[in-house]
Coordinates of C-alpha atoms in Angstrom, one line a residue:
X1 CA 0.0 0.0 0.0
X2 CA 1.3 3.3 -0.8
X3 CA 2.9 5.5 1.7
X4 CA 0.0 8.9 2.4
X5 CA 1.8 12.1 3.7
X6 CA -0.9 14.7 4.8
X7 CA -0.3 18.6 3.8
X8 CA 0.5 20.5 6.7
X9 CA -2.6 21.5 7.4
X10 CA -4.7 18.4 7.3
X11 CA -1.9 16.8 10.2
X12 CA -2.6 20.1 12.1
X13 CA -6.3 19.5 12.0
X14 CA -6.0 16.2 13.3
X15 CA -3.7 17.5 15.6
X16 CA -6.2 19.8 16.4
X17 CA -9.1 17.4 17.2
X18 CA -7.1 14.8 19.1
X19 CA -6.1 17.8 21.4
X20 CA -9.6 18.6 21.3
X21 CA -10.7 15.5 22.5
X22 CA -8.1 14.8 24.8
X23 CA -8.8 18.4 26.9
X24 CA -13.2 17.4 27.0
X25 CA -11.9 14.0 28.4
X26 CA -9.2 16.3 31.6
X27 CA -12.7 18.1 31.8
X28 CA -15.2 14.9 32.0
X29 CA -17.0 16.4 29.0
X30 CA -17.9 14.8 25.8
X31 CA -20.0 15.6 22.3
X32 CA -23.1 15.6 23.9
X33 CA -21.7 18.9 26.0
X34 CA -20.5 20.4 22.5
X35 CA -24.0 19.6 20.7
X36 CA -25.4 21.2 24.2
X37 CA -22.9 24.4 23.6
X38 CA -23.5 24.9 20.1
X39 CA -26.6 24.1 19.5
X40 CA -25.6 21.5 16.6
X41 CA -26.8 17.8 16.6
X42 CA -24.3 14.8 17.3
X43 CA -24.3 14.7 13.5
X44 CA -22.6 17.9 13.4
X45 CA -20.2 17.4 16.0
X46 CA -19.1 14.2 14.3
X47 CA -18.6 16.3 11.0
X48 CA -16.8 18.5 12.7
X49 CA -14.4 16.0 14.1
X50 CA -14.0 14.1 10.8
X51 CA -13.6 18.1 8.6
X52 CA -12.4 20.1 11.6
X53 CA -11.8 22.6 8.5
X54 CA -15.9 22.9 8.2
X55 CA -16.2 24.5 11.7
X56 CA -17.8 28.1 11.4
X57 CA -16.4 30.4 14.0
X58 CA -19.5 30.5 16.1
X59 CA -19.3 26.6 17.0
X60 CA -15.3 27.3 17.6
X61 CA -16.3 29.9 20.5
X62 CA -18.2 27.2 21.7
X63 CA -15.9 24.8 21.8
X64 CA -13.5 27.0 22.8
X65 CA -15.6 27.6 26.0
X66 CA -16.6 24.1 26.5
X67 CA -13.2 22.8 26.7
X68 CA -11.8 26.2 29.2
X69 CA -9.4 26.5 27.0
X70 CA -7.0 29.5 27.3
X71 CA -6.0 31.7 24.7
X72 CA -2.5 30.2 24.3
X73 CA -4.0 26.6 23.8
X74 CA -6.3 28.0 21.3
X75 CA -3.3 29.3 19.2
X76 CA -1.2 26.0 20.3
X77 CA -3.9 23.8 19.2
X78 CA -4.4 25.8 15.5
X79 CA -0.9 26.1 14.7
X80 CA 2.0 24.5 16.5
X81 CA 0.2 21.1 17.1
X82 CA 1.5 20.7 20.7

């Protein structure tokens, strides 16, 4: 099977929802908080982790809020991929 390298942005947004996910589950949340948040059905959450690209600024804030992240982790989580 041949070898797939991702552009840099598609690692970055895997990146972003595995840091994502990882900071609900410090905060005993999960996708039924973010469809609570947002205002979006599981459906959309699940898009959203699948195409993290699709994400309208609106349900970011939400996320944003539902995870407590800080501003630093924001701009750690977007573009250095920590």
């Amino acid at each position: 099977m041949p070898k797939v390298v991702l552009g840099q942005w598609a690692q970055k947004d895997e990146q972003f929802v595995l840091n994502l996910k990882a900071e609900l589950g410090r905060r005993g949340k999960n996708y039924k908080n973010l469809m609570r948040r947002t205002g979006t059905s599981s459906g959309a959450v699940f898009k959203r982790y699948h195409h993290p690209g699709t994400l309208t600024v609106d349900e970011l804030r939400g996320y944003i809020q539902e995870a407590e992240l800080s501003e630093n982790d924001v701009l750690d989580f977007l573009f250095k991929g920590r």
